Amino acid sequence: SDFAPHINISSFADYKSMGLAYQARAYPKTKVTDDIESLAKEVIADAKSEKEMVRRLYNWVSKNIRYMGIYIGAGGFVPHDAASILANRYGDCKDHVVILESLLRAVGIESTPALINLGSSYRLPKFPVLSPFNHVITYIPTLDLYLDSTAQFASMGTLPSDDMDKPVLFTASGLLGKTPAPKPGTNYS
């Protein structure tokens, strides 16, 4: 999609309106329930810093929520609610972002979904279309940190190569951003 001729059609005026439309449907799903709050407090226990709290919650979601999608109705575009994700212990990328956002909110840490292309697209089309966005990850603004909890074995702060150096659409603000590019110091075997 970066270079081949194609036609895209959109009813969105710009990327901001597209991001905010996603946010309007996804954010209510992050409601903090008693079970979510209890789990969040248990997981962070004696953590001393915001970064450590984020690390523990990210690790919990990565290890305890199976990456699996079941799509019925708008399920391909709208996540499930955090309570049902917790109860069922599975979800796709949207669901991972929702439960992580809910757990973070329970301990006072704000985050935003970041729509991204998990593939070979490194540019966004001039007009706001859904086609380049096929994945969603979490962004923590206070730490300038991207998290992909579907990458079960990626430690916090490490993105899979398919997530790196990509444009993203932050749905909470409708602003565009970009994930970090690979660096020699953090990419070695």
Short mmCIF file of N, CA and C in Angstrom, two decimals, residues 89-180:
data_model
loop_
_atom_site.label_atom_id
_atom_site.label_comp_id
_atom_site.label_asym_id
_atom_site.label_seq_id
_atom_site.Cartn_x
_atom_site.Cartn_y
_atom_site.Cartn_z
N ARG A 89 -10.21 -14.36 29.76
CA ARG A 89 -8.75 -14.47 29.65
C ARG A 89 -8.26 -14.63 28.21
N TYR A 90 -8.95 -14.01 27.26
CA TYR A 90 -8.46 -13.97 25.89
C TYR A 90 -8.97 -12.72 25.20
N GLY A 91 -8.30 -12.37 24.11
CA GLY A 91 -8.73 -11.24 23.30
C GLY A 91 -7.74 -10.95 22.20
N ASP A 92 -8.17 -10.18 21.23
CA ASP A 92 -7.28 -9.79 20.14
C ASP A 92 -6.52 -8.53 20.56
N CYS A 93 -5.87 -7.88 19.61
CA CYS A 93 -5.04 -6.72 19.96
C CYS A 93 -5.86 -5.60 20.60
N LYS A 94 -7.07 -5.36 20.08
CA LYS A 94 -7.93 -4.31 20.64
C LYS A 94 -8.28 -4.63 22.09
N ASP A 95 -8.54 -5.90 22.34
CA ASP A 95 -8.89 -6.33 23.70
C ASP A 95 -7.70 -6.23 24.65
N HIS A 96 -6.52 -6.57 24.17
CA HIS A 96 -5.30 -6.42 24.98
C HIS A 96 -5.14 -4.96 25.40
N VAL A 97 -5.34 -4.05 24.45
CA VAL A 97 -5.20 -2.62 24.75
C VAL A 97 -6.25 -2.18 25.75
N VAL A 98 -7.49 -2.65 25.61
CA VAL A 98 -8.57 -2.26 26.51
C VAL A 98 -8.30 -2.72 27.93
N ILE A 99 -7.92 -3.98 28.12
CA ILE A 99 -7.72 -4.45 29.50
C ILE A 99 -6.48 -3.79 30.12
N LEU A 100 -5.44 -3.59 29.32
CA LEU A 100 -4.26 -2.91 29.87
C LEU A 100 -4.61 -1.47 30.24
N GLU A 101 -5.36 -0.79 29.38
CA GLU A 101 -5.76 0.59 29.68
C GLU A 101 -6.61 0.64 30.95
N SER A 102 -7.51 -0.31 31.12
CA SER A 102 -8.36 -0.36 32.30
C SER A 102 -7.53 -0.59 33.57
N LEU A 103 -6.61 -1.54 33.51
CA LEU A 103 -5.73 -1.81 34.66
C LEU A 103 -4.88 -0.59 34.99
N LEU A 104 -4.36 0.07 33.98
CA LEU A 104 -3.56 1.28 34.21
C LEU A 104 -4.41 2.39 34.82
N ARG A 105 -5.62 2.59 34.30
CA ARG A 105 -6.51 3.61 34.85
C ARG A 105 -6.83 3.33 36.31
N ALA A 106 -6.94 2.06 36.67
CA ALA A 106 -7.27 1.68 38.06
C ALA A 106 -6.20 2.16 39.04
N VAL A 107 -4.98 2.37 38.55
CA VAL A 107 -3.90 2.85 39.43
C VAL A 107 -3.45 4.25 39.05
N GLY A 108 -4.28 4.96 38.28
CA GLY A 108 -4.02 6.37 37.99
C GLY A 108 -3.05 6.66 36.86
N ILE A 109 -2.84 5.72 35.96
CA ILE A 109 -1.92 5.93 34.84
C ILE A 109 -2.72 6.00 33.55
N GLU A 110 -2.55 7.08 32.83
CA GLU A 110 -3.28 7.27 31.57
C GLU A 110 -2.52 6.65 30.41
N SER A 111 -3.28 6.14 29.45
CA SER A 111 -2.70 5.57 28.23
C SER A 111 -3.65 5.85 27.08
N THR A 112 -3.20 5.57 25.88
CA THR A 112 -4.05 5.71 24.71
C THR A 112 -3.79 4.57 23.74
N PRO A 113 -4.84 4.08 23.09
CA PRO A 113 -4.61 3.15 22.00
C PRO A 113 -3.87 3.87 20.87
N ALA A 114 -3.01 3.14 20.18
CA ALA A 114 -2.28 3.67 19.03
C ALA A 114 -2.52 2.72 17.86
N LEU A 115 -3.31 3.17 16.89
CA LEU A 115 -3.56 2.37 15.70
C LEU A 115 -2.29 2.34 14.86
N ILE A 116 -1.96 1.16 14.31
CA ILE A 116 -0.69 0.97 13.62
C ILE A 116 -0.85 -0.08 12.52
N ASN A 117 0.09 -0.12 11.60
CA ASN A 117 0.12 -1.17 10.59
C ASN A 117 1.10 -2.24 11.04
N LEU A 118 0.62 -3.45 11.18
CA LEU A 118 1.49 -4.58 11.51
C LEU A 118 1.77 -5.30 10.20
N GLY A 119 2.73 -4.81 9.49
CA GLY A 119 3.05 -5.33 8.17
C GLY A 119 4.09 -4.45 7.52
N SER A 120 3.99 -4.31 6.22
CA SER A 120 5.05 -3.63 5.48
C SER A 120 4.73 -2.19 5.10
N SER A 121 3.74 -1.59 5.71
CA SER A 121 3.39 -0.20 5.40
C SER A 121 4.04 0.74 6.40
N TYR A 122 4.84 1.67 5.88
CA TYR A 122 5.57 2.61 6.73
C TYR A 122 5.13 4.06 6.52
N ARG A 123 4.08 4.26 5.74
CA ARG A 123 3.56 5.60 5.50
C ARG A 123 2.04 5.55 5.57
N LEU A 124 1.45 6.69 5.86
CA LEU A 124 0.00 6.78 5.84
C LEU A 124 -0.43 7.45 4.54
N PRO A 125 -1.54 7.02 3.98
CA PRO A 125 -2.06 7.70 2.80
C PRO A 125 -2.43 9.14 3.14
N LYS A 126 -2.49 9.98 2.14
CA LYS A 126 -2.85 11.38 2.32
C LYS A 126 -4.23 11.52 2.97
N PHE A 127 -5.17 10.67 2.56
CA PHE A 127 -6.52 10.73 3.08
C PHE A 127 -6.72 9.68 4.16
N PRO A 128 -7.54 9.98 5.16
CA PRO A 128 -7.73 9.07 6.30
C PRO A 128 -8.56 7.84 5.95
N VAL A 129 -7.89 6.74 5.76
CA VAL A 129 -8.57 5.48 5.47
C VAL A 129 -8.11 4.42 6.47
N LEU A 130 -8.95 3.47 6.71
CA LEU A 130 -8.67 2.43 7.69
C LEU A 130 -7.62 1.43 7.21
N SER A 131 -7.50 1.27 5.90
CA SER A 131 -6.70 0.17 5.35
C SER A 131 -5.28 0.02 5.89
N PRO A 132 -4.53 1.09 6.17
CA PRO A 132 -3.19 0.80 6.69
C PRO A 132 -3.21 0.33 8.15
N PHE A 133 -4.27 0.59 8.88
CA PHE A 133 -4.33 0.24 10.29
C PHE A 133 -4.94 -1.16 10.46
N ASN A 134 -4.14 -2.10 10.90
CA ASN A 134 -4.63 -3.46 11.10
C ASN A 134 -4.22 -4.01 12.47
N HIS A 135 -3.76 -3.12 13.35
CA HIS A 135 -3.29 -3.54 14.67
C HIS A 135 -3.43 -2.33 15.60
N VAL A 136 -3.45 -2.58 16.89
CA VAL A 136 -3.47 -1.49 17.87
C VAL A 136 -2.57 -1.87 19.03
N ILE A 137 -1.81 -0.89 19.51
CA ILE A 137 -0.91 -1.09 20.64
C ILE A 137 -1.21 0.01 21.67
N THR A 138 -0.52 -0.02 22.78
CA THR A 138 -0.73 0.93 23.87
C THR A 138 0.41 1.95 23.90
N TYR A 139 0.06 3.20 24.18
CA TYR A 139 1.07 4.25 24.35
C TYR A 139 0.85 4.91 25.71
N ILE A 140 1.94 5.04 26.47
CA ILE A 140 1.92 5.71 27.78
C ILE A 140 2.58 7.07 27.60
N PRO A 141 1.81 8.15 27.51
CA PRO A 141 2.40 9.47 27.25
C PRO A 141 3.42 9.93 28.28
N THR A 142 3.16 9.70 29.57
CA THR A 142 4.07 10.20 30.61
C THR A 142 5.45 9.54 30.54
N LEU A 143 5.52 8.36 29.96
CA LEU A 143 6.80 7.65 29.84
C LEU A 143 7.30 7.63 28.40
N ASP A 144 6.53 8.20 27.48
CA ASP A 144 6.83 8.14 26.05
C ASP A 144 7.18 6.69 25.68
N LEU A 145 6.24 5.80 26.01
CA LEU A 145 6.49 4.36 25.91
C LEU A 145 5.39 3.66 25.13
N TYR A 146 5.81 2.87 24.14
CA TYR A 146 4.89 2.04 23.36
C TYR A 146 4.96 0.61 23.89
N LEU A 147 3.78 -0.02 23.98
CA LEU A 147 3.69 -1.39 24.47
C LEU A 147 2.83 -2.22 23.53
N ASP A 148 3.30 -3.41 23.18
CA ASP A 148 2.48 -4.34 22.40
C ASP A 148 2.34 -5.61 23.22
N SER A 149 1.28 -5.67 24.02
CA SER A 149 1.11 -6.80 24.93
C SER A 149 0.74 -8.09 24.21
N THR A 150 0.47 -8.03 22.90
CA THR A 150 0.23 -9.27 22.14
C THR A 150 1.55 -9.97 21.85
N ALA A 151 2.65 -9.26 21.96
CA ALA A 151 3.98 -9.85 21.76
C ALA A 151 4.42 -10.43 23.10
N GLN A 152 3.93 -11.60 23.40
CA GLN A 152 4.05 -12.21 24.72
C GLN A 152 5.47 -12.23 25.28
N PHE A 153 6.46 -12.39 24.43
CA PHE A 153 7.82 -12.54 24.93
C PHE A 153 8.66 -11.27 24.79
N ALA A 154 8.04 -10.16 24.40
CA ALA A 154 8.77 -8.89 24.29
C ALA A 154 8.75 -8.20 25.65
N SER A 155 9.91 -7.89 26.17
CA SER A 155 9.96 -7.19 27.45
C SER A 155 9.47 -5.76 27.27
N MET A 156 9.04 -5.15 28.36
CA MET A 156 8.52 -3.79 28.29
C MET A 156 9.55 -2.87 27.65
N GLY A 157 9.09 -2.07 26.70
CA GLY A 157 9.98 -1.14 26.02
C GLY A 157 10.58 -1.72 24.75
N THR A 158 10.32 -2.99 24.49
CA THR A 158 10.80 -3.65 23.27
C THR A 158 9.60 -3.92 22.38
N LEU A 159 9.65 -3.42 21.18
CA LEU A 159 8.57 -3.68 20.23
C LEU A 159 9.01 -4.73 19.22
N PRO A 160 8.09 -5.55 18.74
CA PRO A 160 8.42 -6.46 17.65
C PRO A 160 8.85 -5.63 16.43
N SER A 161 9.67 -6.20 15.58
CA SER A 161 10.19 -5.45 14.43
C SER A 161 9.07 -4.92 13.54
N ASP A 162 7.95 -5.63 13.44
CA ASP A 162 6.84 -5.16 12.61
C ASP A 162 6.15 -3.92 13.18
N ASP A 163 6.41 -3.58 14.43
CA ASP A 163 5.82 -2.39 15.06
C ASP A 163 6.77 -1.19 15.02
N MET A 164 8.01 -1.40 14.66
CA MET A 164 9.02 -0.35 14.79
C MET A 164 9.04 0.60 13.59
N ASP A 165 9.29 1.87 13.90
CA ASP A 165 9.45 2.93 12.90
C ASP A 165 8.20 3.08 12.04
N LYS A 166 7.04 3.02 12.69
CA LYS A 166 5.76 3.07 11.99
C LYS A 166 4.95 4.28 12.46
N PRO A 167 4.16 4.86 11.53
CA PRO A 167 3.24 5.91 11.96
C PRO A 167 2.11 5.30 12.78
N VAL A 168 1.64 6.04 13.77
CA VAL A 168 0.53 5.60 14.60
C VAL A 168 -0.49 6.72 14.72
N LEU A 169 -1.71 6.35 15.02
CA LEU A 169 -2.78 7.31 15.28
C LEU A 169 -3.22 7.11 16.72
N PHE A 170 -2.93 8.11 17.58
CA PHE A 170 -3.34 8.06 18.98
C PHE A 170 -4.84 8.37 19.03
N THR A 171 -5.63 7.42 19.48
CA THR A 171 -7.08 7.61 19.41
C THR A 171 -7.62 8.56 20.48
N ALA A 172 -6.93 8.71 21.61
CA ALA A 172 -7.42 9.61 22.66
C ALA A 172 -7.36 11.07 22.21
N SER A 173 -6.37 11.41 21.39
CA SER A 173 -6.21 12.80 20.95
C SER A 173 -6.48 13.00 19.47
N GLY A 174 -6.40 11.92 18.70
CA GLY A 174 -6.52 12.03 17.26
C GLY A 174 -5.24 12.49 16.59
N LEU A 175 -4.16 12.60 17.35
CA LEU A 175 -2.88 13.05 16.81
C LEU A 175 -2.11 11.88 16.22
N LEU A 176 -1.21 12.20 15.31
CA LEU A 176 -0.34 11.18 14.72
C LEU A 176 0.99 11.16 15.45
N GLY A 177 1.61 10.00 15.50
CA GLY A 177 2.92 9.83 16.10
C GLY A 177 3.70 8.80 15.32
N LYS A 178 4.81 8.37 15.88
CA LYS A 178 5.63 7.36 15.22
C LYS A 178 6.35 6.53 16.28
N THR A 179 6.33 5.22 16.08
CA THR A 179 7.05 4.34 17.01
C THR A 179 8.55 4.50 16.79
N PRO A 180 9.34 4.16 17.79
CA PRO A 180 10.79 4.31 17.65
C PRO A 180 11.36 3.42 16.54
#
